[in-house]
Amino acid sequence: MSVPQGRRAVLAGMLALAGAGLTAGAAPLPEDLWPDGAVLRGEHYVVVGHRVPADLLDDLAVRAERARRRVAAIWGPVRPVILFPETDAEAEALAGAGATGGLAAMATADRVIILPGGYARLSEIGRDVVITHELTHVATGATRGGRVPMWLSEGFADYVGYAASGLAVRTVAAELAAEVRAGVLPARLPGPADFAPGAVRLAQAYEEAWLACRYIAGRYGERTLVRLYGSDVGTVLGLTAADFTAGWRDYLRKELG
Ligand SMILES: [Zn+2]
């Protein structure tokens, strides 16, 4: 079996930006969403499908439980509610999001919504990564209304998402590795504009964020990375932003150069 190279290959249509979702609202109970829906209720998860083939919904339930355990191991308990609508349009309406072409899943404040079109194009590993990534957003509250920088929100979701994937760093971060090998290092951590849909270096922005979190976990410990969420590098790591950025750039050079 060939190993998919790079974030684009692993995740095909890319990840949903949490920005579209994460709106808290009076969402109906999963069971009440669709009169003709199918509900799979595990001890720790609820998966609801709307006219989704039974084998595909069963497969999603297995992945929901796997993702739950991965998030719990690093962050803490979370109870996945995952909705698998019949169409992308139905998913967008559920999330209150606009056009989501190419995305595979979205997170709202309390649930993960599958986008059937993008999800169908994902690799097996990519499906687990995406569901774990989005479930991490649900567990952490993503950017918490902008109080958590996007590199940390997206990087941490990928850190949890890829933690058990078994993929090599250069495989996941193939796009960024090509730049680093060519002698180009990013000058700063990615910001909101770098994560905008259609951004030219969108894959690299995710890879930069992921590797910033991987750097912190590797050098300072995974618990420190978790503590950083909702705090800042000065308080938790005792570093200036400039020193942290310099350490991260060295790490990129070592891991990808
Ligand atoms: Zn995300």
mmCIF file of C-alpha atoms and ligand atoms in Angstrom:
data_model
loop_
_atom_site.group_PDB
_atom_site.id
_atom_site.type_symbol
_atom_site.label_atom_id
_atom_site.label_comp_id
_atom_site.label_asym_id
_atom_site.label_seq_id
_atom_site.Cartn_x
_atom_site.Cartn_y
_atom_site.Cartn_z
ATOM 1 C CA MET A 1 0.000 0.000 0.000
ATOM 2 C CA SER A 2 1.495 3.334 -0.928
ATOM 3 C CA VAL A 3 1.713 5.942 1.795
ATOM 4 C CA PRO A 4 0.015 9.183 0.924
ATOM 5 C CA GLN A 5 2.513 12.049 0.957
ATOM 6 C CA GLY A 6 1.661 15.358 2.510
ATOM 7 C CA ARG A 7 -1.292 16.844 4.194
ATOM 8 C CA ARG A 8 -3.188 17.319 0.947
ATOM 9 C CA ALA A 9 -2.809 13.658 0.132
ATOM 10 C CA VAL A 10 -3.609 12.379 3.601
ATOM 11 C CA LEU A 11 -6.609 14.583 4.083
ATOM 12 C CA ALA A 12 -7.586 15.107 0.463
ATOM 13 C CA GLY A 13 -10.070 17.941 0.637
ATOM 14 C CA MET A 14 -8.412 19.558 3.647
ATOM 15 C CA LEU A 15 -9.882 20.080 7.045
ATOM 16 C CA ALA A 16 -12.752 22.215 8.000
ATOM 17 C CA LEU A 17 -11.794 25.443 9.609
ATOM 18 C CA ALA A 18 -13.547 25.640 12.888
ATOM 19 C CA GLY A 19 -14.281 29.293 12.169
ATOM 20 C CA ALA A 20 -17.324 28.380 10.165
ATOM 21 C CA GLY A 21 -18.817 26.440 13.000
ATOM 22 C CA LEU A 22 -18.408 26.521 16.737
ATOM 23 C CA THR A 23 -21.527 28.543 17.108
ATOM 24 C CA ALA A 24 -23.371 27.613 20.231
ATOM 25 C CA GLY A 25 -27.087 27.338 19.813
ATOM 26 C CA ALA A 26 -30.185 25.509 20.807
ATOM 27 C CA ALA A 27 -29.426 22.506 18.645
ATOM 28 C CA PRO A 28 -32.076 19.785 18.604
ATOM 29 C CA LEU A 29 -31.293 16.476 20.257
ATOM 30 C CA PRO A 30 -29.542 14.176 17.798
ATOM 31 C CA GLU A 31 -32.448 11.750 17.852
ATOM 32 C CA ASP A 32 -34.865 14.490 16.843
ATOM 33 C CA LEU A 33 -32.901 15.762 13.868
ATOM 34 C CA TRP A 34 -34.249 13.432 11.227
ATOM 35 C CA PRO A 35 -37.452 11.378 11.537
ATOM 36 C CA ASP A 36 -35.905 8.879 9.125
ATOM 37 C CA GLY A 37 -32.445 9.031 10.685
ATOM 38 C CA ALA A 38 -30.505 6.137 12.199
ATOM 39 C CA VAL A 39 -29.042 6.572 15.687
ATOM 40 C CA LEU A 40 -26.082 4.523 16.954
ATOM 41 C CA ARG A 41 -25.595 5.091 20.636
ATOM 42 C CA GLY A 42 -22.451 3.760 22.301
ATOM 43 C CA GLU A 43 -21.476 4.069 25.914
ATOM 44 C CA HIS A 44 -19.586 7.297 25.183
ATOM 45 C CA TYR A 45 -20.746 8.462 21.749
ATOM 46 C CA VAL A 46 -23.793 9.150 19.633
ATOM 47 C CA VAL A 47 -23.640 8.842 15.867
ATOM 48 C CA VAL A 48 -26.620 9.872 13.760
ATOM 49 C CA GLY A 49 -26.951 9.283 10.046
ATOM 50 C CA HIS A 50 -29.467 10.581 7.580
ATOM 51 C CA ARG A 51 -30.011 8.051 4.789
ATOM 52 C CA VAL A 52 -26.423 6.853 5.179
ATOM 53 C CA PRO A 53 -25.659 3.203 4.294
ATOM 54 C CA ALA A 54 -25.552 1.094 7.466
ATOM 55 C CA ASP A 55 -21.969 -0.094 6.915
ATOM 56 C CA LEU A 56 -20.739 3.467 6.504
ATOM 57 C CA LEU A 57 -22.487 4.551 9.713
ATOM 58 C CA ASP A 58 -21.130 1.523 11.596
ATOM 59 C CA ASP A 59 -17.655 2.442 10.372
ATOM 60 C CA LEU A 60 -18.136 6.011 11.601
ATOM 61 C CA ALA A 61 -19.170 4.735 15.047
ATOM 62 C CA VAL A 62 -15.929 2.739 15.307
ATOM 63 C CA ARG A 63 -13.959 5.842 14.352
ATOM 64 C CA ALA A 64 -15.926 8.000 16.819
ATOM 65 C CA GLU A 65 -14.982 5.709 19.679
ATOM 66 C CA ARG A 66 -11.350 5.592 18.524
ATOM 67 C CA ALA A 67 -11.205 9.394 18.234
ATOM 68 C CA ARG A 68 -12.807 9.771 21.665
ATOM 69 C CA ARG A 69 -10.110 7.622 23.241
ATOM 70 C CA ARG A 70 -7.359 9.597 21.500
ATOM 71 C CA VAL A 71 -8.741 12.940 22.665
ATOM 72 C CA ALA A 72 -9.278 11.589 26.188
ATOM 73 C CA ALA A 73 -5.691 10.308 26.390
ATOM 74 C CA ILE A 74 -4.195 13.732 25.681
ATOM 75 C CA TRP A 75 -6.790 16.341 26.595
ATOM 76 C CA GLY A 76 -9.541 14.795 28.669
ATOM 77 C CA PRO A 77 -12.982 13.243 28.428
ATOM 78 C CA VAL A 78 -15.233 14.193 25.546
ATOM 79 C CA ARG A 79 -18.492 12.680 24.431
ATOM 80 C CA PRO A 80 -18.715 12.727 20.649
ATOM 81 C CA VAL A 81 -21.968 13.556 18.948
ATOM 82 C CA ILE A 82 -21.296 13.040 15.261
ATOM 83 C CA LEU A 83 -23.835 13.776 12.554
ATOM 84 C CA PHE A 84 -23.600 12.215 9.104
ATOM 85 C CA PRO A 85 -26.070 14.020 6.839
ATOM 86 C CA GLU A 86 -27.127 12.854 3.414
ATOM 87 C CA THR A 87 -25.715 15.826 1.500
ATOM 88 C CA ASP A 88 -23.146 18.600 1.890
ATOM 89 C CA ALA A 89 -25.952 21.159 1.705
ATOM 90 C CA GLU A 90 -27.663 19.506 4.649
ATOM 91 C CA ALA A 91 -24.364 19.564 6.576
ATOM 92 C CA GLU A 92 -23.834 23.252 5.827
ATOM 93 C CA ALA A 93 -27.345 24.075 7.021
ATOM 94 C CA LEU A 94 -26.773 22.125 10.245
ATOM 95 C CA ALA A 95 -23.508 23.946 10.935
ATOM 96 C CA GLY A 96 -24.862 27.331 9.949
ATOM 97 C CA ALA A 97 -21.931 27.540 7.558
ATOM 98 C CA GLY A 98 -21.655 28.808 4.000
ATOM 99 C CA ALA A 99 -20.197 26.858 1.122
ATOM 100 C CA THR A 100 -17.696 24.316 2.397
ATOM 101 C CA GLY A 101 -16.437 22.866 -0.882
ATOM 102 C CA GLY A 102 -13.782 20.231 -0.346
ATOM 103 C CA LEU A 103 -14.013 20.041 3.441
ATOM 104 C CA ALA A 104 -14.565 16.688 5.098
ATOM 105 C CA ALA A 105 -15.982 17.602 8.505
ATOM 106 C CA MET A 106 -16.787 20.584 10.683
ATOM 107 C CA ALA A 107 -17.003 21.200 14.396
ATOM 108 C CA THR A 108 -19.713 23.193 16.077
ATOM 109 C CA ALA A 109 -19.659 23.982 19.784
ATOM 110 C CA ASP A 110 -20.852 20.527 20.731
ATOM 111 C CA ARG A 111 -20.858 18.259 17.711
ATOM 112 C CA VAL A 112 -18.931 17.118 14.669
ATOM 113 C CA ILE A 113 -20.695 17.239 11.319
ATOM 114 C CA ILE A 114 -19.495 15.107 8.431
ATOM 115 C CA LEU A 115 -19.494 16.608 4.934
ATOM 116 C CA PRO A 116 -20.280 13.534 2.819
ATOM 117 C CA GLY A 117 -18.525 14.720 -0.360
ATOM 118 C CA GLY A 118 -15.158 15.543 1.191
ATOM 119 C CA TYR A 119 -15.336 12.632 3.635
ATOM 120 C CA ALA A 120 -15.778 10.138 0.794
ATOM 121 C CA ARG A 121 -12.513 11.325 -0.746
ATOM 122 C CA LEU A 122 -10.427 10.824 2.397
ATOM 123 C CA SER A 123 -8.003 7.952 2.938
ATOM 124 C CA GLU A 124 -8.681 5.560 5.811
ATOM 125 C CA ILE A 125 -6.065 7.277 7.964
ATOM 126 C CA GLY A 126 -7.343 10.656 6.831
ATOM 127 C CA ARG A 127 -10.833 9.864 8.163
ATOM 128 C CA ASP A 128 -9.486 9.098 11.619
ATOM 129 C CA VAL A 129 -7.275 12.188 11.574
ATOM 130 C CA VAL A 130 -10.143 14.473 10.539
ATOM 131 C CA ILE A 131 -12.630 13.114 13.068
ATOM 132 C CA THR A 132 -10.063 13.283 15.875
ATOM 133 C CA HIS A 133 -9.068 16.805 14.791
ATOM 134 C CA GLU A 134 -12.664 18.050 14.837
ATOM 135 C CA LEU A 135 -13.474 16.262 18.085
ATOM 136 C CA THR A 136 -10.450 17.978 19.639
ATOM 137 C CA HIS A 137 -11.955 21.330 18.628
ATOM 138 C CA VAL A 138 -15.212 20.354 20.354
ATOM 139 C CA ALA A 139 -13.339 19.275 23.509
ATOM 140 C CA THR A 140 -11.108 22.367 23.735
ATOM 141 C CA GLY A 141 -13.558 24.992 22.494
ATOM 142 C CA ALA A 142 -11.212 25.680 19.528
ATOM 143 C CA THR A 143 -10.107 29.345 19.601
ATOM 144 C CA ARG A 144 -12.568 30.198 22.404
ATOM 145 C CA GLY A 145 -13.796 33.241 20.552
ATOM 146 C CA GLY A 146 -10.327 34.269 19.407
ATOM 147 C CA ARG A 147 -8.634 34.031 22.820
ATOM 148 C CA VAL A 148 -6.550 31.037 21.718
ATOM 149 C CA PRO A 149 -4.270 31.780 18.728
ATOM 150 C CA MET A 150 -5.146 29.842 15.619
ATOM 151 C CA TRP A 151 -1.735 28.195 15.350
ATOM 152 C CA LEU A 152 -2.386 26.651 18.763
ATOM 153 C CA SER A 153 -6.013 25.722 18.113
ATOM 154 C CA GLU A 154 -5.311 24.122 14.719
ATOM 155 C CA GLY A 155 -1.900 22.794 15.692
ATOM 156 C CA PHE A 156 -3.231 21.109 18.818
ATOM 157 C CA ALA A 157 -6.146 19.562 16.916
ATOM 158 C CA ASP A 158 -3.644 18.128 14.429
ATOM 159 C CA TYR A 159 -1.310 17.094 17.247
ATOM 160 C CA VAL A 160 -4.074 14.933 18.696
ATOM 161 C CA GLY A 161 -5.299 13.948 15.222
ATOM 162 C CA TYR A 162 -1.943 12.638 14.038
ATOM 163 C CA ALA A 163 -0.657 11.339 17.394
ATOM 164 C CA ALA A 164 -1.604 7.720 16.727
ATOM 165 C CA SER A 165 -1.493 7.836 12.922
ATOM 166 C CA GLY A 166 1.936 6.229 12.644
ATOM 167 C CA LEU A 167 2.796 8.644 9.825
ATOM 168 C CA ALA A 168 6.310 10.083 9.585
ATOM 169 C CA VAL A 169 6.796 13.810 10.108
ATOM 170 C CA ARG A 170 8.087 14.305 6.587
ATOM 171 C CA THR A 171 5.050 12.477 5.227
ATOM 172 C CA VAL A 172 2.500 14.578 7.078
ATOM 173 C CA ALA A 173 4.409 17.816 6.473
ATOM 174 C CA ALA A 174 5.566 17.078 2.926
ATOM 175 C CA GLU A 175 4.611 20.506 1.559
ATOM 176 C CA LEU A 176 6.508 22.362 4.286
ATOM 177 C CA ALA A 177 9.441 19.936 4.108
ATOM 178 C CA ALA A 178 9.898 20.749 0.419
ATOM 179 C CA GLU A 179 10.203 24.443 1.284
ATOM 180 C CA VAL A 180 12.604 23.846 4.176
ATOM 181 C CA ARG A 181 14.809 21.607 2.042
ATOM 182 C CA ALA A 182 14.913 24.418 -0.510
ATOM 183 C CA GLY A 183 16.246 26.696 2.225
ATOM 184 C CA VAL A 184 13.052 28.604 2.997
ATOM 185 C CA LEU A 185 11.921 28.716 6.631
ATOM 186 C CA PRO A 186 8.743 30.496 7.732
ATOM 187 C CA ALA A 187 9.523 33.750 9.543
ATOM 188 C CA ARG A 188 6.621 33.575 12.005
ATOM 189 C CA LEU A 189 3.874 31.346 13.276
ATOM 190 C CA PRO A 190 0.809 31.249 10.998
ATOM 191 C CA GLY A 191 -2.043 33.649 11.735
ATOM 192 C CA PRO A 192 -5.748 33.702 10.820
ATOM 193 C CA ALA A 193 -5.136 34.897 7.230
ATOM 194 C CA ASP A 194 -2.856 31.906 6.640
ATOM 195 C CA PHE A 195 -5.727 29.561 7.570
ATOM 196 C CA ALA A 196 -8.280 31.279 5.332
ATOM 197 C CA PRO A 197 -9.945 28.925 2.826
ATOM 198 C CA GLY A 198 -8.068 29.146 -0.443
ATOM 199 C CA ALA A 199 -4.876 30.534 1.114
ATOM 200 C CA VAL A 200 -1.950 29.622 -1.141
ATOM 201 C CA ARG A 201 0.053 28.016 1.680
ATOM 202 C CA LEU A 202 -2.901 26.536 3.575
ATOM 203 C CA ALA A 203 -1.349 23.067 3.857
ATOM 204 C CA GLN A 204 1.923 24.584 5.090
ATOM 205 C CA ALA A 205 0.086 26.728 7.663
ATOM 206 C CA TYR A 206 -1.435 23.600 9.222
ATOM 207 C CA GLU A 207 1.931 21.857 9.110
ATOM 208 C CA GLU A 208 3.670 24.815 10.772
ATOM 209 C CA ALA A 209 1.031 24.872 13.512
ATOM 210 C CA TRP A 210 1.192 21.111 13.999
ATOM 211 C CA LEU A 211 4.982 21.185 14.289
ATOM 212 C CA ALA A 212 4.862 24.086 16.764
ATOM 213 C CA CYS A 213 2.718 21.901 19.031
ATOM 214 C CA ARG A 214 4.863 18.836 18.408
ATOM 215 C CA TYR A 215 7.933 20.900 19.286
ATOM 216 C CA ILE A 216 6.391 22.013 22.584
ATOM 217 C CA ALA A 217 5.277 18.480 23.490
ATOM 218 C CA GLY A 218 8.664 17.015 22.602
ATOM 219 C CA ARG A 219 10.783 19.598 24.381
ATOM 220 C CA TYR A 220 8.600 20.616 27.334
ATOM 221 C CA GLY A 221 6.239 17.652 27.619
ATOM 222 C CA GLU A 222 2.724 16.919 26.492
ATOM 223 C CA ARG A 223 1.190 18.155 29.754
ATOM 224 C CA THR A 224 2.878 21.510 29.159
ATOM 225 C CA LEU A 225 1.329 21.682 25.701
ATOM 226 C CA VAL A 226 -2.085 21.044 27.248
ATOM 227 C CA ARG A 227 -1.452 23.748 29.887
ATOM 228 C CA LEU A 228 -0.480 26.212 27.155
ATOM 229 C CA TYR A 229 -4.003 25.969 25.780
ATOM 230 C CA GLY A 230 -5.722 29.059 27.166
ATOM 231 C CA SER A 231 -2.453 30.527 28.454
ATOM 232 C CA ASP A 232 0.615 31.855 26.610
ATOM 233 C CA VAL A 233 4.236 30.911 25.938
ATOM 234 C CA GLY A 234 5.527 33.573 28.346
ATOM 235 C CA THR A 235 3.552 32.214 31.288
ATOM 236 C CA VAL A 236 3.871 28.502 30.553
ATOM 237 C CA LEU A 237 7.270 28.210 28.861
ATOM 238 C CA GLY A 238 8.950 31.325 30.312
ATOM 239 C CA LEU A 239 9.918 32.423 26.817
ATOM 240 C CA THR A 240 9.455 35.599 24.826
ATOM 241 C CA ALA A 241 7.478 35.186 21.611
ATOM 242 C CA ALA A 242 10.692 35.818 19.657
ATOM 243 C CA ASP A 243 12.607 33.122 21.553
ATOM 244 C CA PHE A 244 9.788 30.646 21.072
ATOM 245 C CA THR A 245 9.635 31.387 17.345
ATOM 246 C CA ALA A 246 13.406 30.929 17.050
ATOM 247 C CA GLY A 247 13.226 27.555 18.814
ATOM 248 C CA TRP A 248 10.390 26.442 16.558
ATOM 249 C CA ARG A 249 12.323 27.455 13.425
ATOM 250 C CA ASP A 250 15.339 25.443 14.619
ATOM 251 C CA TYR A 251 13.038 22.487 15.166
ATOM 252 C CA LEU A 252 11.632 22.798 11.624
ATOM 253 C CA ARG A 253 15.159 22.822 10.245
ATOM 254 C CA LYS A 254 16.057 19.701 12.249
ATOM 255 C CA GLU A 255 12.878 17.744 11.528
ATOM 256 C CA LEU A 256 12.404 18.666 7.883
ATOM 257 C CA GLY A 257 15.757 19.899 6.566
HETATM 258 ZN ZN ZN B 1 -9.355 22.663 12.677
#
